[in-house]
Short mmCIF file of C-alpha atoms in Angstrom, two decimals:
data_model
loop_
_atom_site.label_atom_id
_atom_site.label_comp_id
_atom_site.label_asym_id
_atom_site.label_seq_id
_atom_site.Cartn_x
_atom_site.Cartn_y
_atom_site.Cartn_z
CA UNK A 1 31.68 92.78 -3.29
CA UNK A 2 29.19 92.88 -5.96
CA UNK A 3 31.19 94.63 -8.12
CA UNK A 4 34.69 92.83 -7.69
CA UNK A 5 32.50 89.84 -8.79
CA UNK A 6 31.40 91.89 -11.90
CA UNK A 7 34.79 92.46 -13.09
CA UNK A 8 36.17 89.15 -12.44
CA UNK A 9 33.66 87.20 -13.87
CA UNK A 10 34.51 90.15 -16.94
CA UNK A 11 37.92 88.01 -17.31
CA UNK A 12 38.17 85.08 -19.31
CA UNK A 13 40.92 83.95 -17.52
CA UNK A 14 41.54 82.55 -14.01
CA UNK A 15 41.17 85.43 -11.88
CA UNK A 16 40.09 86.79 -8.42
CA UNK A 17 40.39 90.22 -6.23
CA UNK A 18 42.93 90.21 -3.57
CA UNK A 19 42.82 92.87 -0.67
CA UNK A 20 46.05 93.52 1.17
CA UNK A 21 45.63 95.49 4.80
CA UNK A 22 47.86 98.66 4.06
CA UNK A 23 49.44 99.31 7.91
CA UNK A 24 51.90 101.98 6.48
CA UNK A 25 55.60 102.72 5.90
CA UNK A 26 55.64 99.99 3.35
CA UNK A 27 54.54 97.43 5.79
CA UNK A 28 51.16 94.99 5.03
CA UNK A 29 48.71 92.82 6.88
CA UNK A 30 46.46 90.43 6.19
CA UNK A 31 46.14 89.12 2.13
CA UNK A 32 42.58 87.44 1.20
CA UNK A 33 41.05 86.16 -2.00
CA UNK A 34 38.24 88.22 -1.92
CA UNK A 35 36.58 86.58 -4.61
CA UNK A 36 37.33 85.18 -7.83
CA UNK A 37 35.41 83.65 -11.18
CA UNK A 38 34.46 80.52 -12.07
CA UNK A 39 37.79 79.71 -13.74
CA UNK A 40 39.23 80.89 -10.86
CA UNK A 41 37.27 78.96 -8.04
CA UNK A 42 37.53 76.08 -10.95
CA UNK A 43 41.79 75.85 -10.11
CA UNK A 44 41.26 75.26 -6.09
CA UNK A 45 37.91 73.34 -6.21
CA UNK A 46 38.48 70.98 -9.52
CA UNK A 47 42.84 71.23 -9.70
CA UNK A 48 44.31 69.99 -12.76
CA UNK A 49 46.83 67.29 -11.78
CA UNK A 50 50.01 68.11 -9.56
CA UNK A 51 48.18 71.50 -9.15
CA UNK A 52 46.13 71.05 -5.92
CA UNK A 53 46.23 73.45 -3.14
CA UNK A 54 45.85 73.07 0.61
CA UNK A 55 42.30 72.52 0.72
CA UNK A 56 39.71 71.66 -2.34
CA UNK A 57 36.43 74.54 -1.00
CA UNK A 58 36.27 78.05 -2.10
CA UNK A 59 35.63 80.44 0.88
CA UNK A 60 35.40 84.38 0.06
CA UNK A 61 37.26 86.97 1.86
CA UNK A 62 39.69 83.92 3.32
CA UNK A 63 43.64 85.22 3.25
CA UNK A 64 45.06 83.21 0.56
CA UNK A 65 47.22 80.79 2.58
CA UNK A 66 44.53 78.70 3.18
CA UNK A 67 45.25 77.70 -0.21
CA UNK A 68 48.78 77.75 -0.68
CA UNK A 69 52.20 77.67 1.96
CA UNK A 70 52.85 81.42 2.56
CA UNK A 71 54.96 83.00 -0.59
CA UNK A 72 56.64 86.47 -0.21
CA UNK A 73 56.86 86.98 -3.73
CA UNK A 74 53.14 86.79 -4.13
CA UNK A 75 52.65 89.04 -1.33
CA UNK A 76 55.36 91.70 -2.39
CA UNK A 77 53.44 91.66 -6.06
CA UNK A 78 50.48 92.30 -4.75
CA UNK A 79 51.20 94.81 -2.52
CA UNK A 80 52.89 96.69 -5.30
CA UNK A 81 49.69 96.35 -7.52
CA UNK A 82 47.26 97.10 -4.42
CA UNK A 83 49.40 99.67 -2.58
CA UNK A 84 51.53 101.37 -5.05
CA UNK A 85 49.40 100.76 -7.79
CA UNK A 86 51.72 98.96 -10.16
CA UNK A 87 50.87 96.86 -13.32
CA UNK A 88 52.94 94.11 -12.92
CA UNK A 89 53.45 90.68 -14.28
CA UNK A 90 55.72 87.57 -13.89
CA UNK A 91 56.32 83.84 -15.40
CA UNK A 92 57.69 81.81 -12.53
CA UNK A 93 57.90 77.59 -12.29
CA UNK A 94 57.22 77.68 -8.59
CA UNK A 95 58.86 74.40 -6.85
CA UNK A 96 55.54 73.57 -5.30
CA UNK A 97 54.15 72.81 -8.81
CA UNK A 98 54.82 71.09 -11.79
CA UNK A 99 53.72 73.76 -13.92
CA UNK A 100 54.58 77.45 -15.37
CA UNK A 101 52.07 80.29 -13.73
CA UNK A 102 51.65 83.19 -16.33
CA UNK A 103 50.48 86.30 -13.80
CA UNK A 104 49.34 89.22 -14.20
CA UNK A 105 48.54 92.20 -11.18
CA UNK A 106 46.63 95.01 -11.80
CA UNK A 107 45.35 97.59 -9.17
CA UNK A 108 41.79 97.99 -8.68
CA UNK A 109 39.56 100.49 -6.63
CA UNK A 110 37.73 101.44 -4.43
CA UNK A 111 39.71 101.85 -1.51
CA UNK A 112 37.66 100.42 1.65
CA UNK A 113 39.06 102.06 4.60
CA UNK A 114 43.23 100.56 5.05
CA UNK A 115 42.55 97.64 2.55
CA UNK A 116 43.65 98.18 -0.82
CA UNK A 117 42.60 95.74 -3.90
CA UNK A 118 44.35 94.14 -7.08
CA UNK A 119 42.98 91.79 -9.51
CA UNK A 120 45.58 89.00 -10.30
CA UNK A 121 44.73 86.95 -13.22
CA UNK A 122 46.81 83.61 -13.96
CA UNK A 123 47.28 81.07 -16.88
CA UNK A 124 49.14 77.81 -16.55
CA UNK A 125 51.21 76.35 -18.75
CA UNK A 126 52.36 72.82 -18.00
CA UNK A 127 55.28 73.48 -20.11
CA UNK A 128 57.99 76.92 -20.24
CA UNK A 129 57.21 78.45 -22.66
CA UNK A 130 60.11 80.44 -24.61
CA UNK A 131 58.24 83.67 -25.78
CA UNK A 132 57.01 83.94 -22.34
CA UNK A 133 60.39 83.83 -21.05
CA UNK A 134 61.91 86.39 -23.35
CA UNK A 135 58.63 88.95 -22.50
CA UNK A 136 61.03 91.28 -20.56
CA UNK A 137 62.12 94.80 -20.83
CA UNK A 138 64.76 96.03 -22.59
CA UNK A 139 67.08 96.53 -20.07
CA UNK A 140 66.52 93.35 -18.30
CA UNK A 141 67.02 91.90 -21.39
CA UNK A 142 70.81 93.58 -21.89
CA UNK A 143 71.41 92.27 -19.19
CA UNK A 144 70.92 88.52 -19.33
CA UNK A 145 71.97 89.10 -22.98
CA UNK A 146 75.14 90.14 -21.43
CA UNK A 147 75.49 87.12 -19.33
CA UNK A 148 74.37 84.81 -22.09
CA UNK A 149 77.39 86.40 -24.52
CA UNK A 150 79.89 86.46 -21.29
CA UNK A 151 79.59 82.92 -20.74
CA UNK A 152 79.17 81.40 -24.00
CA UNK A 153 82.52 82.79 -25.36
CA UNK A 154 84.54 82.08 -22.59
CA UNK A 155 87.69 79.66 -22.18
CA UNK A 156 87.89 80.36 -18.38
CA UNK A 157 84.46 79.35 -16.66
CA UNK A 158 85.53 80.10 -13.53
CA UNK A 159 87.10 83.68 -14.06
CA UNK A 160 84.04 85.19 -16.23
CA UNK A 161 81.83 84.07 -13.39
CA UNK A 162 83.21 86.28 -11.33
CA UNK A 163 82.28 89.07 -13.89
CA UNK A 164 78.88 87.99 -14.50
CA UNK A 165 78.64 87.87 -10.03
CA UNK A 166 79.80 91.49 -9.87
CA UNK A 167 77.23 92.09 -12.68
CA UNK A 168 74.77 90.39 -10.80
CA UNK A 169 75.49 92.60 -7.70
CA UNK A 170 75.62 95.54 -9.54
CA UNK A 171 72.55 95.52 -11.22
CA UNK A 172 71.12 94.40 -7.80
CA UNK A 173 72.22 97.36 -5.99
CA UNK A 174 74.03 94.73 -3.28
CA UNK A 175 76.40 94.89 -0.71
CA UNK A 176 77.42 91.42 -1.46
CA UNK A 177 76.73 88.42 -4.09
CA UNK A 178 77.75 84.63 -4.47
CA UNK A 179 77.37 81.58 -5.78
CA UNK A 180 77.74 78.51 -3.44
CA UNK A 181 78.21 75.31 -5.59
CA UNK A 182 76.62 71.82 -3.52
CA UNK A 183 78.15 68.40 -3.84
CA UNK A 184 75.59 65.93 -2.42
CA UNK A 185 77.76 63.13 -2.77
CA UNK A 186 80.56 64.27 -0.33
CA UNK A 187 77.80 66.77 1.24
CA UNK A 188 80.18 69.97 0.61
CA UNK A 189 79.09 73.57 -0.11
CA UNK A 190 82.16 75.59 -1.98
CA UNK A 191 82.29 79.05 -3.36
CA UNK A 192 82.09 79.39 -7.18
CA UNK A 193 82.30 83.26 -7.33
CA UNK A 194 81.65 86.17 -4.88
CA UNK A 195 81.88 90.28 -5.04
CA UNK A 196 81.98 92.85 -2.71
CA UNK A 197 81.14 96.67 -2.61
CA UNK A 198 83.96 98.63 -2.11
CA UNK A 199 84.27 99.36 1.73
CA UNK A 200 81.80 96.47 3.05
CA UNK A 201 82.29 94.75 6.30
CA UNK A 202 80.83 91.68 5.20
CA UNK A 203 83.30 88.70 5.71
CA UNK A 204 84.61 85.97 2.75
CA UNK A 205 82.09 82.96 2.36
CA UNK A 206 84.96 80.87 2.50
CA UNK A 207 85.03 81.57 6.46
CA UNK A 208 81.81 80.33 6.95
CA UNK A 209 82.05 76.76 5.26
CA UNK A 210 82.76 74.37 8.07
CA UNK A 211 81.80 70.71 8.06
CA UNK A 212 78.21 72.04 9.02
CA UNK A 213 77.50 74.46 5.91
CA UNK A 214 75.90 71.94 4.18
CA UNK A 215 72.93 70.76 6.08
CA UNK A 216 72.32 74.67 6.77
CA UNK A 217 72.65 74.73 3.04
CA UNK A 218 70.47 71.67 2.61
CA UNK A 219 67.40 74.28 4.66
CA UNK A 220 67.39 76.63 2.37
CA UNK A 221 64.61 74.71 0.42
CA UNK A 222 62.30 74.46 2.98
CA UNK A 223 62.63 78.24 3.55
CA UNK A 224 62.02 79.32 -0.04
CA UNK A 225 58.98 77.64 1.40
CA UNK A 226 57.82 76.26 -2.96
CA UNK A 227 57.89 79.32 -4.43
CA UNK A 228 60.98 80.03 -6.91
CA UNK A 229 62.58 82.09 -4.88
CA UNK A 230 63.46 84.05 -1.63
CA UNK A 231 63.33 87.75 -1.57
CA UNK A 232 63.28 89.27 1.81
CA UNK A 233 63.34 92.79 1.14
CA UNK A 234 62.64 94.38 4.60
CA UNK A 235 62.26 93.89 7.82
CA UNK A 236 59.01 92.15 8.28
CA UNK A 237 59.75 89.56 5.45
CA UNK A 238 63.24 88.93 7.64
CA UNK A 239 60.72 87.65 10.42
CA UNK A 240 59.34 85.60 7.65
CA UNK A 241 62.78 83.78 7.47
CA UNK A 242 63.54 84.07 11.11
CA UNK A 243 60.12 81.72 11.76
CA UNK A 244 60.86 79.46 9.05
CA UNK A 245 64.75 79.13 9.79
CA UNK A 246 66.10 80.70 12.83
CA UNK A 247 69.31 79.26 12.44
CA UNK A 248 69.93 81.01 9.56
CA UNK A 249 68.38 84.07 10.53
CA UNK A 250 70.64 84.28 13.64
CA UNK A 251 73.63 83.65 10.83
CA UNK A 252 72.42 86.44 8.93
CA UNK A 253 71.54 88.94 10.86
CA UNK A 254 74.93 88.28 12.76
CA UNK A 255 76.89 88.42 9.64
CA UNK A 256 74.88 92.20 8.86
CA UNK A 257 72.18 90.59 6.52
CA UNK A 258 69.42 93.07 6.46
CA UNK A 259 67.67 92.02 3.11
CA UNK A 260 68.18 89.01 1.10
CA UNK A 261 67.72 87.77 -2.67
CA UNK A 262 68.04 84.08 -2.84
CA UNK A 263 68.04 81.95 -5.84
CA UNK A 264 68.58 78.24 -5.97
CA UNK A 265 70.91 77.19 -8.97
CA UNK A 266 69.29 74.02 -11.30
CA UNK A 267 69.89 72.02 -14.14
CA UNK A 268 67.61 69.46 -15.63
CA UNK A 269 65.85 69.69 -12.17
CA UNK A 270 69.15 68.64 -10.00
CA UNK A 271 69.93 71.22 -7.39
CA UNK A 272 73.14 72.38 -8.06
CA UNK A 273 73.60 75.72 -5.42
CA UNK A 274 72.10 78.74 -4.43
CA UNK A 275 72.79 82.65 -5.78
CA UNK A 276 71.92 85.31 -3.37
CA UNK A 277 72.60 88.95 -3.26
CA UNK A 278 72.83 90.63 0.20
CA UNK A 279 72.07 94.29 1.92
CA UNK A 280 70.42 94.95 -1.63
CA UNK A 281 68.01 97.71 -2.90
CA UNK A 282 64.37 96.80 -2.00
CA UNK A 283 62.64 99.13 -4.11
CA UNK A 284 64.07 97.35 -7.24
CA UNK A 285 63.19 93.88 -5.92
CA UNK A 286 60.62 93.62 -8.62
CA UNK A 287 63.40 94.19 -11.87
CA UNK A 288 65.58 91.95 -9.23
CA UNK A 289 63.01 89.24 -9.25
CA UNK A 290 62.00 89.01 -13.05
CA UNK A 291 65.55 89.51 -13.91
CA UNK A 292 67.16 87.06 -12.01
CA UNK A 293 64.43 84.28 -13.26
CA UNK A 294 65.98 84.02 -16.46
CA UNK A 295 69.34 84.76 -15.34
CA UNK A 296 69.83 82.00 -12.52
CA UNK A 297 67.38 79.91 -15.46
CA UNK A 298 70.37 80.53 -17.73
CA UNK A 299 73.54 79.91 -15.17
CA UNK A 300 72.36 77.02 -13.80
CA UNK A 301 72.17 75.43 -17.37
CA UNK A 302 75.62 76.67 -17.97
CA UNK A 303 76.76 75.89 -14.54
CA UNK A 304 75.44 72.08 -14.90
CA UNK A 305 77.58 71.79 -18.25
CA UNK A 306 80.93 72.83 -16.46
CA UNK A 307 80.24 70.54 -13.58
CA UNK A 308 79.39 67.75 -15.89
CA UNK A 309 82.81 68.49 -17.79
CA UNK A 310 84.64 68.59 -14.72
CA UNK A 311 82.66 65.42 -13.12
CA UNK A 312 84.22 64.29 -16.51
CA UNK A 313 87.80 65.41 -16.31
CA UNK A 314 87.78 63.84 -12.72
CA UNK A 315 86.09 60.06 -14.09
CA UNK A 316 89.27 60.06 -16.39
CA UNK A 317 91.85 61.41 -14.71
CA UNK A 318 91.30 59.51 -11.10
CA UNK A 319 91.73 55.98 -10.14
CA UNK A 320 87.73 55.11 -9.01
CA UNK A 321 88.61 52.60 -6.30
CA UNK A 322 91.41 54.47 -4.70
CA UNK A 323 90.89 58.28 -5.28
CA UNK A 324 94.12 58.91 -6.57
CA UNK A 325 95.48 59.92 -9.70
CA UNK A 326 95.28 56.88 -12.85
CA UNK A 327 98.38 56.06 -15.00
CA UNK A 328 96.99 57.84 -17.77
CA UNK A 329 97.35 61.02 -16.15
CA UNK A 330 100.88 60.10 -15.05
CA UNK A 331 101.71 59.32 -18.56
CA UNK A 332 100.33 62.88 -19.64
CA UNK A 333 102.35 64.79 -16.72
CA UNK A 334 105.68 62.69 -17.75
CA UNK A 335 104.68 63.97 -21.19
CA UNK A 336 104.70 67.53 -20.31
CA UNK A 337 107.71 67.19 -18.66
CA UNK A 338 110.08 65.13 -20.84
CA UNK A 339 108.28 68.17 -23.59
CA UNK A 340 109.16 71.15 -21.32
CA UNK A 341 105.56 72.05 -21.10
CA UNK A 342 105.32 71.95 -17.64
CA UNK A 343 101.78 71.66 -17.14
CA UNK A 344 100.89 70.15 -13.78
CA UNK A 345 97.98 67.47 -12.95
CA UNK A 346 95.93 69.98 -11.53
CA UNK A 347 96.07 71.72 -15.11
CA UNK A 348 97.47 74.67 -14.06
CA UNK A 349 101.99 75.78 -15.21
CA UNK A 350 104.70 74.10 -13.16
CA UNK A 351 105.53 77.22 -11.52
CA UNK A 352 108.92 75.95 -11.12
CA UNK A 353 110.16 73.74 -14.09
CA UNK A 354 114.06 74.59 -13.47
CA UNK A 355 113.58 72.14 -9.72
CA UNK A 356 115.10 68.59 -9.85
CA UNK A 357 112.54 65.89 -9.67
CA UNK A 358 111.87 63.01 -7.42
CA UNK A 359 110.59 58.99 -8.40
CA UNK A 360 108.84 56.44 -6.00
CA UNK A 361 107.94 53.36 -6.67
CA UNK A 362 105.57 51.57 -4.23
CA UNK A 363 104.34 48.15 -5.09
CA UNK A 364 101.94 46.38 -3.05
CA UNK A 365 103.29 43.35 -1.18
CA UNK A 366 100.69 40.66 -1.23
CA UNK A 367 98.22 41.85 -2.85
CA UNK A 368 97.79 38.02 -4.86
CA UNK A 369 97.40 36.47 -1.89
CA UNK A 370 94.77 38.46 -0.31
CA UNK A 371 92.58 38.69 -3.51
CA UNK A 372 93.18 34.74 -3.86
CA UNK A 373 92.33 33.82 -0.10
CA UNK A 374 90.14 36.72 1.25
CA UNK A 375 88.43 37.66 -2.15
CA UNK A 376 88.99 40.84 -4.11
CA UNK A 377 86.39 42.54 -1.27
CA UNK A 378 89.22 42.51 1.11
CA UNK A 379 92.00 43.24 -1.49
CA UNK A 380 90.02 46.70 -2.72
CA UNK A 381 89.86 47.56 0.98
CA UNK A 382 93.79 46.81 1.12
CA UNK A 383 94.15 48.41 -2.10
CA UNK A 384 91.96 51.77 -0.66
CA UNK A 385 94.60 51.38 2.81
CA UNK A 386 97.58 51.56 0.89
CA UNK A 387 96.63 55.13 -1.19
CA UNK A 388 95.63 56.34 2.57
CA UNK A 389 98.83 55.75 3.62
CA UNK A 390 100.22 57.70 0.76
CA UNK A 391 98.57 60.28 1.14
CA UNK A 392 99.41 60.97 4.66
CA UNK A 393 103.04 61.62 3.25
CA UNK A 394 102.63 63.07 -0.63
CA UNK A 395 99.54 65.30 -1.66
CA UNK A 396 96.70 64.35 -3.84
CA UNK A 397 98.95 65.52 -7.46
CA UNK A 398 101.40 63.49 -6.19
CA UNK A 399 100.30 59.72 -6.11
CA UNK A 400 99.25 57.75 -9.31
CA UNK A 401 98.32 54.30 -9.31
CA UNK A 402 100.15 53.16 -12.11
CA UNK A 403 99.06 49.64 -12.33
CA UNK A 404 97.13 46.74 -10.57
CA UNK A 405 99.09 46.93 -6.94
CA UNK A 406 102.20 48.86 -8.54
CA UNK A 407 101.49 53.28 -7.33
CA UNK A 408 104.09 55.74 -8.52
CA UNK A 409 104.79 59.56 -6.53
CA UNK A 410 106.41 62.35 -8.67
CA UNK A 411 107.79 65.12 -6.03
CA UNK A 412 109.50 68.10 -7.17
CA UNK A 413 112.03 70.31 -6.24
CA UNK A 414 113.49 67.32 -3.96
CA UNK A 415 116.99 66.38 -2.97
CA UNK A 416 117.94 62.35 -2.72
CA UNK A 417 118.29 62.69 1.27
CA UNK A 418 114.84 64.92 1.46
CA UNK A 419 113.33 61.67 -1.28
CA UNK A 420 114.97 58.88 1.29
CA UNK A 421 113.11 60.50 4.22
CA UNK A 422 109.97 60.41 2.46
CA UNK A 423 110.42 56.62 1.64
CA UNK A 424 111.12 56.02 5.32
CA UNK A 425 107.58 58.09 6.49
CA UNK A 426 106.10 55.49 3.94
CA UNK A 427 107.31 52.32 5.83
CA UNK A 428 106.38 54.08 9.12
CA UNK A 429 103.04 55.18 7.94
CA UNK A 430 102.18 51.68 6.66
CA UNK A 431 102.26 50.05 9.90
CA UNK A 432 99.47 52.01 11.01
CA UNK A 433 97.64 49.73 8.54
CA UNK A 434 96.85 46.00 8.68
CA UNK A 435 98.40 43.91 5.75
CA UNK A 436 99.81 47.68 4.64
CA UNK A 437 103.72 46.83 3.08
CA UNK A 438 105.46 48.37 0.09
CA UNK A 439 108.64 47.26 -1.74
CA UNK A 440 110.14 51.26 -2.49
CA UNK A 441 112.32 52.49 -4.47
CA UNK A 442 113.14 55.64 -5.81
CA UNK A 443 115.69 58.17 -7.60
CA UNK A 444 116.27 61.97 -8.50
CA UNK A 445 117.11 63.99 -11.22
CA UNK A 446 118.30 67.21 -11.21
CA UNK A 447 116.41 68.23 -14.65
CA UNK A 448 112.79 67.26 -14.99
CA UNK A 449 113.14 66.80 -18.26
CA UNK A 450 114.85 63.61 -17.88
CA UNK A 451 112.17 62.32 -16.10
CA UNK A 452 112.24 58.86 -17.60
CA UNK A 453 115.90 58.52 -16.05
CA UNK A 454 114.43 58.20 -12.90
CA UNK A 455 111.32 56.21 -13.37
CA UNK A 456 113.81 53.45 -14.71
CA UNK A 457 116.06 53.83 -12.03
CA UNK A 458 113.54 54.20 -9.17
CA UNK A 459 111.67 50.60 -10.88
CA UNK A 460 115.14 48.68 -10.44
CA UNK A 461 115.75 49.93 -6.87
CA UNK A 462 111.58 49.14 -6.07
CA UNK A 463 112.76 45.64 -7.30
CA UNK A 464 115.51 45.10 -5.23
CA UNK A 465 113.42 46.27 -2.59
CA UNK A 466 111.05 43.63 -3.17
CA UNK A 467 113.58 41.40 -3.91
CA UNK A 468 114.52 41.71 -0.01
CA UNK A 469 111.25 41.85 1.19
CA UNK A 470 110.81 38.23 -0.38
CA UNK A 471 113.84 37.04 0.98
CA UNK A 472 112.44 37.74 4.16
CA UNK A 473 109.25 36.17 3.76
CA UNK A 474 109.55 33.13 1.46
CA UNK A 475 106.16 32.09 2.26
CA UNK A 476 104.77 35.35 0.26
CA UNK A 477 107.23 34.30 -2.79
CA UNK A 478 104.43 32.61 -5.09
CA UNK A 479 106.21 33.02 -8.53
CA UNK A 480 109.11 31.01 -6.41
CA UNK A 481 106.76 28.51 -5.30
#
């Protein structure tokens, strides 16, 4: 004891001895702080602000989660230093703490009996430091070089992730790797990117996202437990994640989980997913670890700019109060059409310019008289019923709201009997919904170029519908009135 204090109190940094019980076949005990220095003892007993630890008293040979929640990571580096006798060191932001922990883990004898000892000296930085972050090998650092050039020259976000993913999974040795993106406005988990090894058993994410994913999704921070990360690399650190999330365990263990590498994914501190690598090789999990820091540091800033341009592309393509598409995203596809270009709302090529194309007009009856008596509360909500009805008949590209109670449908690849049908499943849907009622009208053309042919003729039939509709109800008539 006398001389662990010697050499710690040799350090001019924060530092203490940690012994780690060595059972054998890779597998460890207890972890204590068997002492440390005065800078050391300094960080529990005297914390600097949003750095304070479980308790505020120093106790000697005390396993170290007495001062912090239990972190694998720790334990894995230390048991690498202690047991295998690695140098090893790491620059993690831990969730736990606002800060940046510079560490460093260096073996240390003598052996007394099964324990084994390490010296781990720490700095902390309350703010990332850059040089720190690029510290890494060389081939660590080809390889978030790689990602870096991958995704900053690319036109198609979505398609080089799933290069950089099998890159990911390669260089983790894995059976399996994805990204799960997290929308915690509609609370719904969706796969960015995933890659297989040739010949694995493992089954698509996409079968696994029910209405439920997301909550299970939602544990995942609670599990990483603070730390940065997850990495269960064997057996025992599954029972780890089994106590802390049994649920989860029981989904992957059933699945044929036997290790996992978890990551989550976040920009300017918003959570924006998880990255996780499955069934991958344990005795690279520290390369893994220090590797995929700056990697998943690096996504999830790049990641956070394509949501935020898609978030974008969403604000000014989409009607806010109804959800569906705005007229100036109608105007754009009647562009592309009348031009030949063909390019659909989604973005993506009219597969099939050569179809005819189909018009509706549906205007809003008595809409006026709802915003003037009941208040405009009650005509959004009668605004928000009519789109549902809509879309119970035409998809989501379909339906534009091309004006204050005036919506417009573009169909392709319709004949006039199959485009009266639809008009008819309108006035059939609507009665489903209180105050619901559309004057319709619409019109074909058997060229999609001459869009604009139809939209004219499809407004004067939607008039003469209305026209009737009036006729029928004279009360509603206010311009008459």
């Amino acid at each position: 004891m006398e001389d662990f204090q010697k050499v710690v109190d040799g350090i001019g940094a924060m530092a203490c001895v940690v012994s780690v019980e060595d059972l054998g076949n890779g597998r460890a005990g207890k972890f204590r702080i068997v002492t440390g220095n005065r800078a050391y003892i300094d960080s529990i007993e005297k914390p600097a602000p949003g750095t304070e630890m479980l308790t505020t008293k120093f106790t000697p040979n005390q396993e170290y989660t007495a001062y912090l929640s239990r972190d694998l990571n720790f334990e894995d580096f230390c048991y690498k230093a202690a047991v295998n006798r690695k140098c090893l060191h790491s620059y993690v932001h831990p969730e736990r703490m606002p800060v940046w922990f510079n560490m460093t883990f260096l073996p240390l004898l003598p052996d007394q009996g099964n324990l084994r000892h390490c010296v781990y000296i720490m700095e902390i930085n309350f703010e990332a430091s850059s040089e720190r972050l690029s510290n890494i090998s060389g081939d660590m650092a080809s390889a978030v070089l790689e990602t870096c050039i991958k995704l900053r020259g690319t036109s198609d976000f979505r398609k080089t992730m799933v290069d950089v993913v099998k890159d990911i999974r390669d260089l983790c040795d894995a059976e399996h790797c994805c990204i799960l993106t997290m929308d915690d406005i509609n609370r719904t988990c969706s796969v960015l990117c995933e890659s297989f090894r040739e010949g694995s058993p493992l089954r698509p994410m996409s079968e696994y996202l029910d209405e439920s994913f997301y909550s299970l999704a939602e544990s995942w921070e609670s599990t990483i437990a603070g730390s940065n990360c997850l990495i269960a690399k064997n057996e025992q650190d599954m029972e780890v994640v089994k106590e802390r999330n049994p649920i989860w365990h029981a989904s992957l263990t059933s699945a044929g989980a036997r290790n996992i590498v978890l990551f989550p994914l976040k920009s300017r501190e918003h959570l924006l997913g998880y990255m996780w690598a499955l069934n991958f090789n344990a005795e690279n999990s520290v390369k893994i670890k220090e590797t995929l820091e700056l990697t998943t540091f690096i996504l999830g800033s790049e990641l956070g700019n394509y949501l935020l341009l898609d978030r974008l592309k969403i604000l000014s393509s989409k009607d806010m109060l109804t959800g569906v598409l705005n007229r100036n995203e109608m105007n754009n596809y009647v562009d592309s059409l009348c031009s030949g270009a063909g390019v659909l709302p989604s973005g993506e090529s009219d597969p099939h310019p050569d179809e005819p194309v189909g018009v509706i007009f549906a205007d809003l009856n008595g809409l006026k008289g709802v915003n003037d008596n009941e208040g405009h509360v009650a005509g959004d909500r009668l605004l928000k019923d009519a789109a549902a009805a809509l879309r119970e008949v035409f998809s989501e590209n379909e339906i534009f709201r091309a004006g204050g109670d005036e919506f417009s449908i573009i169909v392709s690849g319709v004949t006039e009997d199959e485009l009266a049908k639809k008009i008819q499943e309108v006035r059939d849907v609507s009665k489903k919904y209180e105050k619901v009622s559309f004057a319709l009208g619409g019109s074909v053309q058997t060229e999609k170029k001459n869009i604009r042919a139809a939209l004219r003729k499809a407004d004067e039939n939607m008039y003469s519908d209305k026209k009737l509709y009036y006729e029928a109800h004279p009360e509603k008539n206010r311009r008459a009135r």
